[in-house]
PDB file of C-alpha atoms in Angstrom:
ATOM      1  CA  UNK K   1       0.000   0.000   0.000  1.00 89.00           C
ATOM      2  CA  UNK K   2       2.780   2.617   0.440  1.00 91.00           C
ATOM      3  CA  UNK K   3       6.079   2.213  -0.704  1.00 87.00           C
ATOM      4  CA  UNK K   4       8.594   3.956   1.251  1.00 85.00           C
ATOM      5  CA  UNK K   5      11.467   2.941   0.028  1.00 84.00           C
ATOM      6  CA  UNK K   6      13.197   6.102  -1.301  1.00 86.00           C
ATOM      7  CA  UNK K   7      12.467   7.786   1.989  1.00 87.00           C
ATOM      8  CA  UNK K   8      15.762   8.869   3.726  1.00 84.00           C
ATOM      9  CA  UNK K   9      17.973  11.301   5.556  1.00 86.00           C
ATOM     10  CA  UNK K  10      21.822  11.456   6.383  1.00 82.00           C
ATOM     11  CA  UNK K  11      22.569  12.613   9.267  1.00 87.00           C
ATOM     12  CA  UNK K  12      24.942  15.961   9.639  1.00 82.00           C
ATOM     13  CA  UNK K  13      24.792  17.625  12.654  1.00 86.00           C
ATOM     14  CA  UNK K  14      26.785  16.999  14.972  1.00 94.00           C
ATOM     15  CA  UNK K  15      28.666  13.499  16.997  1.00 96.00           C
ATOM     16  CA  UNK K  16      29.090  11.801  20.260  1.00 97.00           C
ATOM     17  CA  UNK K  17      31.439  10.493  21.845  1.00 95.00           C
ATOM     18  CA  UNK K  18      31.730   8.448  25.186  1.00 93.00           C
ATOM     19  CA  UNK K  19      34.917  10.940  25.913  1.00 93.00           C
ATOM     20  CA  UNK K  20      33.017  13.758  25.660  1.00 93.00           C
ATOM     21  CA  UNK K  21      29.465  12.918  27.654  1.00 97.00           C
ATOM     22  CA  UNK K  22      29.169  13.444  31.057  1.00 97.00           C
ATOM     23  CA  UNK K  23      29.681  10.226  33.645  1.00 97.00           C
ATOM     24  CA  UNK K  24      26.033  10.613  35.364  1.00 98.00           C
ATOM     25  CA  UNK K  25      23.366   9.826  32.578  1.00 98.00           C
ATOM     26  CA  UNK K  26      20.636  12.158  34.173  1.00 98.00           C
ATOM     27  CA  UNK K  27      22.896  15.077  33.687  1.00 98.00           C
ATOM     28  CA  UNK K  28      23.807  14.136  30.351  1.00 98.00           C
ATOM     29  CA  UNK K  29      20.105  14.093  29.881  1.00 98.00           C
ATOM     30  CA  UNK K  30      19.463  17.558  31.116  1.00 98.00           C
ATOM     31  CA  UNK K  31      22.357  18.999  28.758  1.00 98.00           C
ATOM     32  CA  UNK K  32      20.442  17.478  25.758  1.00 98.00           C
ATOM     33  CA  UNK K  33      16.915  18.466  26.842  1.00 98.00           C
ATOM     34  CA  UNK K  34      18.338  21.997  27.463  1.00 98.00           C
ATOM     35  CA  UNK K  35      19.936  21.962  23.739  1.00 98.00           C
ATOM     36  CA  UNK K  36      16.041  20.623  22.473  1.00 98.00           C
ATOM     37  CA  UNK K  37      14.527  23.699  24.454  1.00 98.00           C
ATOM     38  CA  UNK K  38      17.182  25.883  22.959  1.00 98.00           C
ATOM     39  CA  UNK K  39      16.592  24.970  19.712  1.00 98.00           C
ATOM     40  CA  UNK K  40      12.539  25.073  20.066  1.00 98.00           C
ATOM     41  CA  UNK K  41      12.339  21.528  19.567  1.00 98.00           C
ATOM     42  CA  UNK K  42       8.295  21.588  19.576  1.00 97.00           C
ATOM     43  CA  UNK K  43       6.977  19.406  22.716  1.00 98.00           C
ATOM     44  CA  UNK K  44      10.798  18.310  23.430  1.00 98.00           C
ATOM     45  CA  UNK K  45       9.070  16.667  26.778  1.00 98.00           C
ATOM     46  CA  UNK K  46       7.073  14.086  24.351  1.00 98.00           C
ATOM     47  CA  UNK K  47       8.356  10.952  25.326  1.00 98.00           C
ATOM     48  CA  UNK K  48       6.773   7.415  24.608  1.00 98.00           C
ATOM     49  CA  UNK K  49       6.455   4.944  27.026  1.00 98.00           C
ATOM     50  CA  UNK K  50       6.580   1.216  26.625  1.00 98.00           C
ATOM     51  CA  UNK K  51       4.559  -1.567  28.895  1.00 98.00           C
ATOM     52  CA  UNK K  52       4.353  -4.936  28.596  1.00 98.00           C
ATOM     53  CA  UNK K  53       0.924  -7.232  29.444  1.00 97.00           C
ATOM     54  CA  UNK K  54       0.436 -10.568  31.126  1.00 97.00           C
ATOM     55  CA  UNK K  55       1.279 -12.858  27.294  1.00 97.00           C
ATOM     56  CA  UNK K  56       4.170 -10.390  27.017  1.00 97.00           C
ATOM     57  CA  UNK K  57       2.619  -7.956  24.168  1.00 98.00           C
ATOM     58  CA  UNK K  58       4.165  -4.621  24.440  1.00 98.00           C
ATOM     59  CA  UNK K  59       2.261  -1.512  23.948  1.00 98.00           C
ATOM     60  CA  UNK K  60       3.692   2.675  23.280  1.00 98.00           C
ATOM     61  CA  UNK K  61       2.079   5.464  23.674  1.00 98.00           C
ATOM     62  CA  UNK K  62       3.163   9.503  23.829  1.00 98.00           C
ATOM     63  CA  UNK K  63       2.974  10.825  27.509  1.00 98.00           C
ATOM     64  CA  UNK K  64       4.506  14.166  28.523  1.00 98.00           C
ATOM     65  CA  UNK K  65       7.425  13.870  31.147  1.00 98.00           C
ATOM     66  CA  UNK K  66       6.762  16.335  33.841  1.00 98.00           C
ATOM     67  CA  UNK K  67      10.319  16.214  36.053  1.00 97.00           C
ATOM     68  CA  UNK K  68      13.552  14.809  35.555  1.00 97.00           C
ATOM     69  CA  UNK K  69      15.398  14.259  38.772  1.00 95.00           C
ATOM     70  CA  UNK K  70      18.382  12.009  40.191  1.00 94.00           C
ATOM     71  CA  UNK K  71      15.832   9.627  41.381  1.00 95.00           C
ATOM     72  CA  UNK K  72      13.983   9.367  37.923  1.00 97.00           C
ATOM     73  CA  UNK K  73      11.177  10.607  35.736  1.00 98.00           C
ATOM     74  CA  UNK K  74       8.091  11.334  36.038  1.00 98.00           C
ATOM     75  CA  UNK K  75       4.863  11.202  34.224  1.00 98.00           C
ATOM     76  CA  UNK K  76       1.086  11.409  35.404  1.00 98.00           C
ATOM     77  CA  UNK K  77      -1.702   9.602  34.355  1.00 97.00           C
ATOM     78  CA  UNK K  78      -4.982   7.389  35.688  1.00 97.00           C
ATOM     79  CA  UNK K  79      -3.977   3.995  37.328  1.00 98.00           C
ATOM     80  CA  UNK K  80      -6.622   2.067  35.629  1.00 97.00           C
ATOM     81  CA  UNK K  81      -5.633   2.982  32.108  1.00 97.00           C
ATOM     82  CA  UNK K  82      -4.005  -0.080  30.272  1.00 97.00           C
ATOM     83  CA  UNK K  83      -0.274   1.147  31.071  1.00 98.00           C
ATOM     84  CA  UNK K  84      -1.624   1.911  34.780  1.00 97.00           C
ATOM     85  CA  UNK K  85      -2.780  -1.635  34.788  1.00 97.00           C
ATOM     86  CA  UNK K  86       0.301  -3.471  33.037  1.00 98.00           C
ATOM     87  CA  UNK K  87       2.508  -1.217  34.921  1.00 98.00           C
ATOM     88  CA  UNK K  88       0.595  -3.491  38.049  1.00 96.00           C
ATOM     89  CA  UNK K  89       1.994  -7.010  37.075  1.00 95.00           C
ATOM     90  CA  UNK K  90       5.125  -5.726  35.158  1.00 98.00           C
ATOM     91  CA  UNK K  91       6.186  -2.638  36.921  1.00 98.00           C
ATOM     92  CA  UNK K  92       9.042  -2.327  34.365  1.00 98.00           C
ATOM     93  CA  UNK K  93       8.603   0.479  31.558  1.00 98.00           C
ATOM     94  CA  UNK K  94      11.110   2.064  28.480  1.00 98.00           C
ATOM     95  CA  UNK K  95      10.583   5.534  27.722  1.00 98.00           C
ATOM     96  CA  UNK K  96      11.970   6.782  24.463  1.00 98.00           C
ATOM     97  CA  UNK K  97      12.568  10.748  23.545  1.00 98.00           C
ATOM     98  CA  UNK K  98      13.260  11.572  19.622  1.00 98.00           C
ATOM     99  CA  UNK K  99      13.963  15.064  19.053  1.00 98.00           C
ATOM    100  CA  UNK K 100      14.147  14.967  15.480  1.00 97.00           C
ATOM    101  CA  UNK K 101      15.885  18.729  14.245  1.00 97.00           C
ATOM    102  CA  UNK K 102      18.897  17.634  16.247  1.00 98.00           C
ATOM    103  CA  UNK K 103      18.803  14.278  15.167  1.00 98.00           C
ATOM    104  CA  UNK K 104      19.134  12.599  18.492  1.00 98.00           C
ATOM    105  CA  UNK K 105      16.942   9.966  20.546  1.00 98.00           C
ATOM    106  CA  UNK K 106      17.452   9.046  24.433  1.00 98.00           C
ATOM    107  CA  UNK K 107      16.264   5.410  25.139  1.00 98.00           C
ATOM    108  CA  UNK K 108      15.800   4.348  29.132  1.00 98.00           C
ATOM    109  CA  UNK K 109      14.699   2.064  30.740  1.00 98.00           C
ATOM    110  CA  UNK K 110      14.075   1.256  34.505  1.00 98.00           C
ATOM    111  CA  UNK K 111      11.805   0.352  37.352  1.00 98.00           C
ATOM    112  CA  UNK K 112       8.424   2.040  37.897  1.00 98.00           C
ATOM    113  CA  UNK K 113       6.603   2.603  41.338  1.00 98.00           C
ATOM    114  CA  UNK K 114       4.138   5.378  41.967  1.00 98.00           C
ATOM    115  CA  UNK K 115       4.966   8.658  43.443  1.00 98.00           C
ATOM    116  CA  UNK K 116       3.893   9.396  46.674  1.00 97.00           C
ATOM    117  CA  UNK K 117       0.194  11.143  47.480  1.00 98.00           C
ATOM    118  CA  UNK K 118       1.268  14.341  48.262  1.00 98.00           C
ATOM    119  CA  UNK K 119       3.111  14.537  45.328  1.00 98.00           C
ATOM    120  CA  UNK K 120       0.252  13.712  42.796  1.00 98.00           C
ATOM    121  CA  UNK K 121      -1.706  15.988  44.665  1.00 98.00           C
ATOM    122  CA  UNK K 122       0.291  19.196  44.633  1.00 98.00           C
ATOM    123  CA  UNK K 123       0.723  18.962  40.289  1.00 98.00           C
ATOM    124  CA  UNK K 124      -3.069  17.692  40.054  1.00 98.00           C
ATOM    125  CA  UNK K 125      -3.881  21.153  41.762  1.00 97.00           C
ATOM    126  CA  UNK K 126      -1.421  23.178  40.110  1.00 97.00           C
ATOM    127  CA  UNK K 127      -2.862  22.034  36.587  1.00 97.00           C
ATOM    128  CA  UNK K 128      -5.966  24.128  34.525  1.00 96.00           C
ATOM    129  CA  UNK K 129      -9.434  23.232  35.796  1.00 97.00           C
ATOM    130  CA  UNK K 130     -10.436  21.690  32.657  1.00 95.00           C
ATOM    131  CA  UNK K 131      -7.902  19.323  33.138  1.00 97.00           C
ATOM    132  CA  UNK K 132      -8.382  18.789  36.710  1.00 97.00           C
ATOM    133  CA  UNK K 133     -12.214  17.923  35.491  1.00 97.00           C
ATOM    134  CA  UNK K 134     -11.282  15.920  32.342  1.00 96.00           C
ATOM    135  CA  UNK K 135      -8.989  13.583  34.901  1.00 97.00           C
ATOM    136  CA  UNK K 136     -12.901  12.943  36.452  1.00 97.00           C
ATOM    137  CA  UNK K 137     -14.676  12.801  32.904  1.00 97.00           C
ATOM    138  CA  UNK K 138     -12.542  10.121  31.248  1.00 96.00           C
ATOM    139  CA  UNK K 139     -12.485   6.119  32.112  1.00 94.00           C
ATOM    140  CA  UNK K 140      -9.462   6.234  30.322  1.00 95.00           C
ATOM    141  CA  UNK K 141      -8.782   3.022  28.098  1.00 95.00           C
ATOM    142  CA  UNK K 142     -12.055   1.680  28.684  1.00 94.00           C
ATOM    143  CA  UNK K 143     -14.774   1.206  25.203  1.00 96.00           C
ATOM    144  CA  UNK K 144     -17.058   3.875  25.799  1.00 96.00           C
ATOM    145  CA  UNK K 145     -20.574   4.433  23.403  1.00 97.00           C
ATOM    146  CA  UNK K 146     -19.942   7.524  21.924  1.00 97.00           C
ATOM    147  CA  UNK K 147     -17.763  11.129  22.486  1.00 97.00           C
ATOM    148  CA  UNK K 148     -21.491  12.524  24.403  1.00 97.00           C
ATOM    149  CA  UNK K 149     -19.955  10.303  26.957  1.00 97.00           C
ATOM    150  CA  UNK K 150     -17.176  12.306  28.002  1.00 96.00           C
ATOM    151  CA  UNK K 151     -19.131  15.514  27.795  1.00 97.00           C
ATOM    152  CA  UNK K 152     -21.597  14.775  29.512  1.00 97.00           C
ATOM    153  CA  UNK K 153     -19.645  13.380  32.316  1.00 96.00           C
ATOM    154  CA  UNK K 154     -17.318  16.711  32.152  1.00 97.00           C
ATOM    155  CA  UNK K 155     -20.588  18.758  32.602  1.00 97.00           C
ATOM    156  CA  UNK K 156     -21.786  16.370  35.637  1.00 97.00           C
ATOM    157  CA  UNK K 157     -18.615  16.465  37.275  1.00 97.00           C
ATOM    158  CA  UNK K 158     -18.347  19.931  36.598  1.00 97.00           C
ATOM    159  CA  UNK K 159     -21.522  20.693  38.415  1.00 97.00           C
ATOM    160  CA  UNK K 160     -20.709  18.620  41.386  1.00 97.00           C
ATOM    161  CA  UNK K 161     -16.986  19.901  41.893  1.00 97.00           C
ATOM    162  CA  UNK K 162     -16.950  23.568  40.095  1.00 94.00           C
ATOM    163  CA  UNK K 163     -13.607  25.384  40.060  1.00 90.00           C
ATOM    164  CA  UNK K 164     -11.935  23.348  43.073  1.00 93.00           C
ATOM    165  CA  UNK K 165     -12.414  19.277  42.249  1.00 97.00           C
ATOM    166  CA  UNK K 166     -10.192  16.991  44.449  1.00 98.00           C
ATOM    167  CA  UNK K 167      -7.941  14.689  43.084  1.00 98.00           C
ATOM    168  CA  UNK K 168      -9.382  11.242  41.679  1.00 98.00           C
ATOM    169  CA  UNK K 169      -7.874   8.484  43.671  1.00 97.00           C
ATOM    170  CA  UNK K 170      -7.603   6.256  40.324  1.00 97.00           C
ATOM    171  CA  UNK K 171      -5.064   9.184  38.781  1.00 98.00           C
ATOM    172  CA  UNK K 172      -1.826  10.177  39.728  1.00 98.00           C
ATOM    173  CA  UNK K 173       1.815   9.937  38.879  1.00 98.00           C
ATOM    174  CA  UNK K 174       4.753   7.461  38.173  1.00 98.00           C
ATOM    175  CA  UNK K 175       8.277   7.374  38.689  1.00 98.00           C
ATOM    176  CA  UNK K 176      10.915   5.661  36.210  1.00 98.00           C
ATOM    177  CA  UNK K 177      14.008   4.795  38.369  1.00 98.00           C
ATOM    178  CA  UNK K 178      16.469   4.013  35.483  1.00 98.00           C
ATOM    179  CA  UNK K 179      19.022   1.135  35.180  1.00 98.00           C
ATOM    180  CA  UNK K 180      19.542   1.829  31.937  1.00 98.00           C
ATOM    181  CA  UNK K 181      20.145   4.335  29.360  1.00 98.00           C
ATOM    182  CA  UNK K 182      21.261   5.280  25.276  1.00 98.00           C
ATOM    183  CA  UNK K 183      22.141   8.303  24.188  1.00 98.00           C
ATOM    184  CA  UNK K 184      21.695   7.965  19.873  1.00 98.00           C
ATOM    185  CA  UNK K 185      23.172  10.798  17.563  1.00 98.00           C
ATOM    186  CA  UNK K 186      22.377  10.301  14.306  1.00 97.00           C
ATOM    187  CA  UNK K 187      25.752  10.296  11.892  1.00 97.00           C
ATOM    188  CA  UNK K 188      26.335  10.025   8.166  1.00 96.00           C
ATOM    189  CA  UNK K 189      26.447   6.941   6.173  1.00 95.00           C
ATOM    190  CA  UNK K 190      24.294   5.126   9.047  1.00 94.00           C
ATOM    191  CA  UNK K 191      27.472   5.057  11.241  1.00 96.00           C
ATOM    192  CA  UNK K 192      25.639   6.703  14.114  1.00 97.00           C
ATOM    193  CA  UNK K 193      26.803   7.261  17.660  1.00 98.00           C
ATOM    194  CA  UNK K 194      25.127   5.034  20.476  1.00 98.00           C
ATOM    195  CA  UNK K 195      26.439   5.636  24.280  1.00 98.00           C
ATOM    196  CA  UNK K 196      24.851   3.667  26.343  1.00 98.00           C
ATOM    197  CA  UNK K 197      24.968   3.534  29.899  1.00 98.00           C
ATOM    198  CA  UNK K 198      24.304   0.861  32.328  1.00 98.00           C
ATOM    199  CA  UNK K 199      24.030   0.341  36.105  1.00 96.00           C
ATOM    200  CA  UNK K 200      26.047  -2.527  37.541  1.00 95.00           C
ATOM    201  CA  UNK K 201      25.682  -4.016  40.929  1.00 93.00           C
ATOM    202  CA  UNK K 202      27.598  -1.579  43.117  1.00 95.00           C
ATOM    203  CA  UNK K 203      25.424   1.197  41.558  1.00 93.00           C
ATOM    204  CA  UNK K 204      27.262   2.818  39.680  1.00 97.00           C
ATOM    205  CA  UNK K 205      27.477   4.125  35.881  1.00 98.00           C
ATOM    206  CA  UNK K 206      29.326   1.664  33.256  1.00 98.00           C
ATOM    207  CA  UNK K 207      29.433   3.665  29.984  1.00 98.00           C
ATOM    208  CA  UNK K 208      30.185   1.974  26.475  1.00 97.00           C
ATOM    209  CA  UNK K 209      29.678   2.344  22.811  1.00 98.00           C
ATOM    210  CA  UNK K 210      27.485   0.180  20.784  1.00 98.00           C
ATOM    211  CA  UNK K 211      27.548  -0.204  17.133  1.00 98.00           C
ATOM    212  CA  UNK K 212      24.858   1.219  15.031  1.00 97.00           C
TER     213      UNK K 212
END
């Protein structure tokens, strides 16, 4: 149905290497995510995110990363969404970030617990009211009949909570605690640079190169 064949870019901009990147991955990861804002990378806090089910099917989706810390990254969503569920059984996750004018793509992966109450409650309050009500509206992942669904639940709950609704207790956020991480710059003649870093049993940061 679509040939695609003669579809391709080499890749100009710039290179990596493992002398020149910094030994702690999460500040590595700042300096690029600065150099995305810098360059008005649009949305450079798109990220996917990766779960796996119960017969091992893995499923993406685009989330928006809300803090990047030394302890992780974090993301909010409702718990009984599908990646809320697998995250459950499998509480294992890969995020992925592709900022495309620079040519560059951060893979991680980790460990995934939920972030404490107080924390989901002081960015659920700080967001617009319309989202605070949509969090209410929205069985997220769930077959619903039709799109009146939604608004009519966004005008019930609006009625009931107004301008100040609580948080749901089904939504809040997540935490990926990373063991794992590749930094990809894309290169010419599909010789690009991967850097990938890994945490080894004393916890600290093992760095290599890996081939394209």
């Amino acid at each position: 149905m679509l040939d695609l064949t003669s579809l391709r870019q080499d890749y100009l901009n710039a290179e990596l290497s493992e002398k020149d990147v910094d030994a702690n991955p999460l500040y590595q990861f700042a300096e690029w995510f600065k150099q995305a804002q810098n360059a008005q990378v649009p949305e450079p806090n798109t990220m996917t995110l990766a779960t796996v089910d119960d017969n091992g099917q893995p499923s993406a989706r685009i989330v928006l990363i809300k803090e990047a810390r030394n302890d992780g990254f974090v993301w909010f969503t409702n718990y009984n969404s599908r990646k809320g569920q697998e995250l459950i059984n499998h509480p294992k996750a890969a995020l992925l970030f592709f900022w495309q004018p620079l040519e560059r793509q951060v893979r991680i992966e980790g460990v995934v617990s939920r972030v404490d109450a107080t924390e989901s409650d002081a960015y659920y309050h700080s967001r617009p009211t319309n989202s605070k009500l949509g969090a209410w509206s929205s069985p997220q992942s769930q077959a619903i009949p039709s799109r009146e669904l939604l608004e009519s639940e966004l005008a019930r709950y609006t009625a009931e909570f107004g301008e100040n609704p609580p948080r749901p207790p089904h939504w809040g956020g997540y935490i990926l605690k990373p063991t794992y991480f590749e930094f990809w710059q894309g290169r010419a003649s599909r010789l690009h640079d991967r850097i990938a870093y890994r945490l080894n049993e004393h916890n600290e940061w093992q760095i290599s190169r890996l081939a394209p």
